[in-house]
Short mmCIF file of C-alpha atoms and ligand atoms in Angstrom, two decimals:
data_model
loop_
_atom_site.label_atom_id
_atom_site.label_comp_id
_atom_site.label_asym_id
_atom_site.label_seq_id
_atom_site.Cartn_x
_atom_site.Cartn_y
_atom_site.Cartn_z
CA UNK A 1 43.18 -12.74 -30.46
CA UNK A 2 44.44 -13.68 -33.95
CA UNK A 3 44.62 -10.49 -36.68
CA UNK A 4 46.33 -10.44 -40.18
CA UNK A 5 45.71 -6.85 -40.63
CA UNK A 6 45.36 -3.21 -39.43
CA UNK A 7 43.58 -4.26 -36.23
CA UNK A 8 41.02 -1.75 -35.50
CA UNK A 9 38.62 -4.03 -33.52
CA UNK A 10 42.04 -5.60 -31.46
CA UNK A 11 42.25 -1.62 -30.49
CA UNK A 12 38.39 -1.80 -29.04
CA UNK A 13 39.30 -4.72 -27.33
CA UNK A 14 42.65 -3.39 -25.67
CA UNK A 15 40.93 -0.06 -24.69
CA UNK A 16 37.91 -1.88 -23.00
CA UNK A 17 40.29 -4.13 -21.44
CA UNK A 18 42.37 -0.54 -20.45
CA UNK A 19 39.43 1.28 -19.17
CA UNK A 20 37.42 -1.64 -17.24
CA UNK A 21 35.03 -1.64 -19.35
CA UNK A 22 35.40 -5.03 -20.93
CA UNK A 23 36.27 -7.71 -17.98
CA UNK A 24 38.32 -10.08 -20.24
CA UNK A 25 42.71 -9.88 -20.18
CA UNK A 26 44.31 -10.31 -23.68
CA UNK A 27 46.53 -13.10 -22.95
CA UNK A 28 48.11 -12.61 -26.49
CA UNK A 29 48.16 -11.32 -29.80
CA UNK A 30 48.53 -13.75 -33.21
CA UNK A 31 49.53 -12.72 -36.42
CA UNK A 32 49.73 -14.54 -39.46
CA UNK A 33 51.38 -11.56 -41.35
CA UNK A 34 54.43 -10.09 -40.79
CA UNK A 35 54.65 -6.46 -39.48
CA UNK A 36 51.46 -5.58 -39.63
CA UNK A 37 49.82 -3.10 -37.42
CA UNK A 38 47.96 -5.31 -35.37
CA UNK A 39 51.16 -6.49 -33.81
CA UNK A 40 52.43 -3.39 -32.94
CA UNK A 41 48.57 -2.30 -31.42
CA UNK A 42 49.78 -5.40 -29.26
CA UNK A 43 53.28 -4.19 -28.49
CA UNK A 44 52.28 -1.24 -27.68
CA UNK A 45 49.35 -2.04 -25.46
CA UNK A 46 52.05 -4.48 -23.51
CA UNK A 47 50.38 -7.77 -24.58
CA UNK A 48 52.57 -10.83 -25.87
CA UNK A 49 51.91 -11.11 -29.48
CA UNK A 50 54.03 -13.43 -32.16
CA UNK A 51 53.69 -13.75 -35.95
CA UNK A 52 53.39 -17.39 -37.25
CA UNK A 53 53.70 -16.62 -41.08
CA UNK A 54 50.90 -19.20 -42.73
CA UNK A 55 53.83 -19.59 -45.39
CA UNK A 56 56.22 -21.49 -43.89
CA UNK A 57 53.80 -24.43 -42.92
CA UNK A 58 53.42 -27.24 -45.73
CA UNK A 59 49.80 -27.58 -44.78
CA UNK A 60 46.58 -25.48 -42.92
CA UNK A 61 46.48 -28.56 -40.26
CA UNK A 62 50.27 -28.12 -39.29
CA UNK A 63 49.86 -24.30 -39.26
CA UNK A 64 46.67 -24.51 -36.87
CA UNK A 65 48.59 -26.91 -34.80
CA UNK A 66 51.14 -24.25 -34.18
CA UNK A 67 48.84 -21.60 -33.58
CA UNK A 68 47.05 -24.00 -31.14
CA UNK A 69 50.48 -24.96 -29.31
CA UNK A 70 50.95 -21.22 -28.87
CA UNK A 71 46.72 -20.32 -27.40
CA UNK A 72 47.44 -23.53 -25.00
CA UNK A 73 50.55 -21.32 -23.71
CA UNK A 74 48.72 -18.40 -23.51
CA UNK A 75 46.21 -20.72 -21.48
CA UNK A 76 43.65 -19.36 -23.66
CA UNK A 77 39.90 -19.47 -22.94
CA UNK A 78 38.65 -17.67 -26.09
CA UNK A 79 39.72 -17.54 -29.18
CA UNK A 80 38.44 -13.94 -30.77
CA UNK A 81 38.92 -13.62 -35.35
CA UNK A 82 40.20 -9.82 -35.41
CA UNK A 83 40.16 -9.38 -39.24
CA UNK A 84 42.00 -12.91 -39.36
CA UNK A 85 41.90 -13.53 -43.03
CA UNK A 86 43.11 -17.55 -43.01
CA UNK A 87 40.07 -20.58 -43.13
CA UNK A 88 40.96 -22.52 -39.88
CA UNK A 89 40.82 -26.54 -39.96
CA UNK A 90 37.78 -28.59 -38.88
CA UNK A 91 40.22 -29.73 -36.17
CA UNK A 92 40.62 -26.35 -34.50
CA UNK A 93 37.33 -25.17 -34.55
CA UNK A 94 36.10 -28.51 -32.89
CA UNK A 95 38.73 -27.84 -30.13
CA UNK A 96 37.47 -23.90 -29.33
CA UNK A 97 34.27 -25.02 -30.15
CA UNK A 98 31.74 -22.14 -28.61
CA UNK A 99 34.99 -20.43 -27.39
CA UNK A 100 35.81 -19.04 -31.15
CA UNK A 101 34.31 -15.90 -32.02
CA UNK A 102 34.52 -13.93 -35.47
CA UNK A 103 32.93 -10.83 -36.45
CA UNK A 104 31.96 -10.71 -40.63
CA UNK A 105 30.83 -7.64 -42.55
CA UNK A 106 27.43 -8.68 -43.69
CA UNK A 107 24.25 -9.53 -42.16
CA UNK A 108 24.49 -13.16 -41.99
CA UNK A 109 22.96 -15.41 -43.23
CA UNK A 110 23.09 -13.28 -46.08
CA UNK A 111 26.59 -12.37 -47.95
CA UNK A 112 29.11 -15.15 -46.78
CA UNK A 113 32.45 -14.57 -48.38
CA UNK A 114 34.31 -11.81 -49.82
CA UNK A 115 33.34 -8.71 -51.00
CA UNK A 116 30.59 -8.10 -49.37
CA UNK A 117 29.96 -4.41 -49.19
CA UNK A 118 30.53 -4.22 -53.56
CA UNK A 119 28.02 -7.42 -53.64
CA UNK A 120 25.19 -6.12 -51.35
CA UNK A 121 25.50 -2.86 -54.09
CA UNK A 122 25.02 -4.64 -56.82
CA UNK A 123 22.06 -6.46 -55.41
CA UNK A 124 20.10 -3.11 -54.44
CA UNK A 125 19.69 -3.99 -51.11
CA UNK A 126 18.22 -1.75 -48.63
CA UNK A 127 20.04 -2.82 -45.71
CA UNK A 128 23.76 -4.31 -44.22
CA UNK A 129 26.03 -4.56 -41.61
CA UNK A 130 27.96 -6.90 -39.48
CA UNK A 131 27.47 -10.11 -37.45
CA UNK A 132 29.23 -11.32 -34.66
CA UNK A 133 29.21 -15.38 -34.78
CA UNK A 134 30.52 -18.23 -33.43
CA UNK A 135 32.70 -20.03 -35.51
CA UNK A 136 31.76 -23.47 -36.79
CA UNK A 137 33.66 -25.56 -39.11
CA UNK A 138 31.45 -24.31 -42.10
CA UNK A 139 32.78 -20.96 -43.24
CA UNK A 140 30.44 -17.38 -42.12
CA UNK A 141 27.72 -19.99 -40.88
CA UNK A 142 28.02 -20.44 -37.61
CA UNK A 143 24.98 -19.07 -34.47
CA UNK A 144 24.89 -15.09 -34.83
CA UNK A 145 25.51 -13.50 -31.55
CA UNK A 146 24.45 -9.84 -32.57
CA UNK A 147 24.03 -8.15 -35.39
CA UNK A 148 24.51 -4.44 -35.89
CA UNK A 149 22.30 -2.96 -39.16
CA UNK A 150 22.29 0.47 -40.98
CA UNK A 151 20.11 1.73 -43.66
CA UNK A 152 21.74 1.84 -47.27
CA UNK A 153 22.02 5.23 -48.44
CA UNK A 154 21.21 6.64 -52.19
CA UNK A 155 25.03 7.56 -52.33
CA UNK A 156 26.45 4.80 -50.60
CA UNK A 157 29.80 3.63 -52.44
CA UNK A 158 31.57 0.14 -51.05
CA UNK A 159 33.92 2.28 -49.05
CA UNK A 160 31.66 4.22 -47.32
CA UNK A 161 29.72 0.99 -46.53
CA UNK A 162 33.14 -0.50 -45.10
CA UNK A 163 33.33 2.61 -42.96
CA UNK A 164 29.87 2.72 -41.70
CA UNK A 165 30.13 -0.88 -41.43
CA UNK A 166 33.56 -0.56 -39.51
CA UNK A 167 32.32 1.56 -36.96
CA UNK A 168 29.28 -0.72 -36.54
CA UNK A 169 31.78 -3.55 -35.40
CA UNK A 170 33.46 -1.55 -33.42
CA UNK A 171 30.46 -1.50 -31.27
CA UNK A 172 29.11 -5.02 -32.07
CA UNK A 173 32.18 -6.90 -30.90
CA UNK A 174 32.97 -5.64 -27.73
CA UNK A 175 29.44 -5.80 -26.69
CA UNK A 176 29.67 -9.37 -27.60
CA UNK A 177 32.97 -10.30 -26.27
CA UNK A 178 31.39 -8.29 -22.79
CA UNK A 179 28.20 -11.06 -22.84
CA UNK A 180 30.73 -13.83 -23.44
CA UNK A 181 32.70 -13.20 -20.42
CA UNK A 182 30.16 -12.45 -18.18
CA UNK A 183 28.64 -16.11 -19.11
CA UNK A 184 25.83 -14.74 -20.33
CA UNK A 185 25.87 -16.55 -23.27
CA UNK A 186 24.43 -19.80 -24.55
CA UNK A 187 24.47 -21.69 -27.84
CA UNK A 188 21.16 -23.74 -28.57
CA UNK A 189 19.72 -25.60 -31.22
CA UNK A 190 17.81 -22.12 -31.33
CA UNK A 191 20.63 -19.93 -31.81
CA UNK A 192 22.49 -18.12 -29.43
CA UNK A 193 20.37 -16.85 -26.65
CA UNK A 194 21.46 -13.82 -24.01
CA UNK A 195 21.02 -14.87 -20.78
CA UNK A 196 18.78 -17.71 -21.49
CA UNK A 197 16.56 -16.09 -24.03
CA UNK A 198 16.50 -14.69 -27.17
CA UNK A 199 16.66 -10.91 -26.89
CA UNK A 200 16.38 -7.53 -28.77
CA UNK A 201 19.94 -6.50 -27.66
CA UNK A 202 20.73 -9.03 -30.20
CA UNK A 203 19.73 -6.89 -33.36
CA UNK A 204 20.94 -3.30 -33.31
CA UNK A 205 19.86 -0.64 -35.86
CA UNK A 206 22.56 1.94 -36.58
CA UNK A 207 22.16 5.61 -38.74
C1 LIG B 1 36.64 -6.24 -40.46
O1 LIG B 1 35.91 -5.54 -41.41
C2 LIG B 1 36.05 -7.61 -40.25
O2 LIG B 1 34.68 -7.65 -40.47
C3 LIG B 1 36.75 -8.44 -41.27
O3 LIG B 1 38.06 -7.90 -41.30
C4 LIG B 1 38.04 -6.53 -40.92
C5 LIG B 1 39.06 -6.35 -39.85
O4 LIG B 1 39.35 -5.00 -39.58
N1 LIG B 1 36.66 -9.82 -40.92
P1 LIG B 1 40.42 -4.63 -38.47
O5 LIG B 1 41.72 -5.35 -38.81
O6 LIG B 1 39.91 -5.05 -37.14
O7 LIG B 1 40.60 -3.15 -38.57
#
């Protein structure tokens, strides 16, 4: 797993892994900030984790080469983006390719990018929420694995978006990770299909 931040959807991941509920092992944890609270989530939990600080490489190819040296220790399978907040290299991406995973607050293809939850506001739209993808070398564009919506409300502010849309991942990207490692998952010139089709389960509406 690779996290820059306060690692909320890391914690889904370690308590599915806890309770059984999500068959996958966290072979490690990867920061590219120092002492930030996803590392401890790590610590705590008992998982390996290590900060590579972003800073101290003179390029993003020599950083993701690091990063890669330490996943290929870890005998990594796949590569899930908790709130990592650093573009990765064509060259890394090609080498997890369909084994990288990243979760974005919008409803893709729509809002790429920053900001989303202020932009979506601004634009009067009726609806948002969060996409699990797979990552591809172009940024927020890869195949959508599930989405999770909710309904804009009158007094929605950007924060309570980022809450609502929060808890929405929290749901989103275990389910997600679950299909993943139960091989139930396949990319196609399609999209992403869910055990050979595309399904429903794929497109959740939340309050
Ligand atoms: C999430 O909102 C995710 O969509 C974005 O970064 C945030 C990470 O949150 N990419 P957390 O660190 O998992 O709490």
């Amino acid at each position: 797993m690779l996290v820059s931040g306060f690692g909320s959807n890391l914690q889904t991941f370690i308590d599915g892994s806890q309770t059984g509920d999500l068959p996958i092992d966290i072979v490690g944890v990867i920061s590219n900030k120092e002492g930030v609270y996803g590392l401890e989530r790590a610590r705590n939990a008992g998982i390996p984790e290590r900060c590579i600080p972003h800073g101290q490489f003179s390029s993003r190819e020599t950083f993701d080469r690091s990063l890669l040296t330490q996943l290929r220790e870890w005998q990594a399978e796949l590569v899930v983006l908790a709130g990592f907040m650093r573009i990765l290299s064509n060259g890394f991406v090609k080498h997890f390719e369909n084994r990288l995973i990243n979760i974005h607050p919008s409803l893709l293809p729509n809002y790429t990018g920053l900001n989303t939850h202020q932009r979506v506001l601004e634009d009067s739209e009726k609806s948002h929420g969060a996409s699990v993808h797979f990552v591809i070398p172009e940024l927020d564009k890869g195949p959508v694995i599930i989405q999770g919506k909710l309904k804009i409300n009158s007094d929605d502010t950007a924060e309570t978006l980022q809450q609502r849309v929060h808890s929405i991942e929290h749901q989103i990207y275990p389910l997600a990770i679950k299909w993943f490692a139960e091989g139930r998952l396949s990319v196609t010139a399609d999209g992403v299909l869910l055990d050979g089709e595309k399904s429903a389960k794929q497109v959740i509406t939340f309050n």
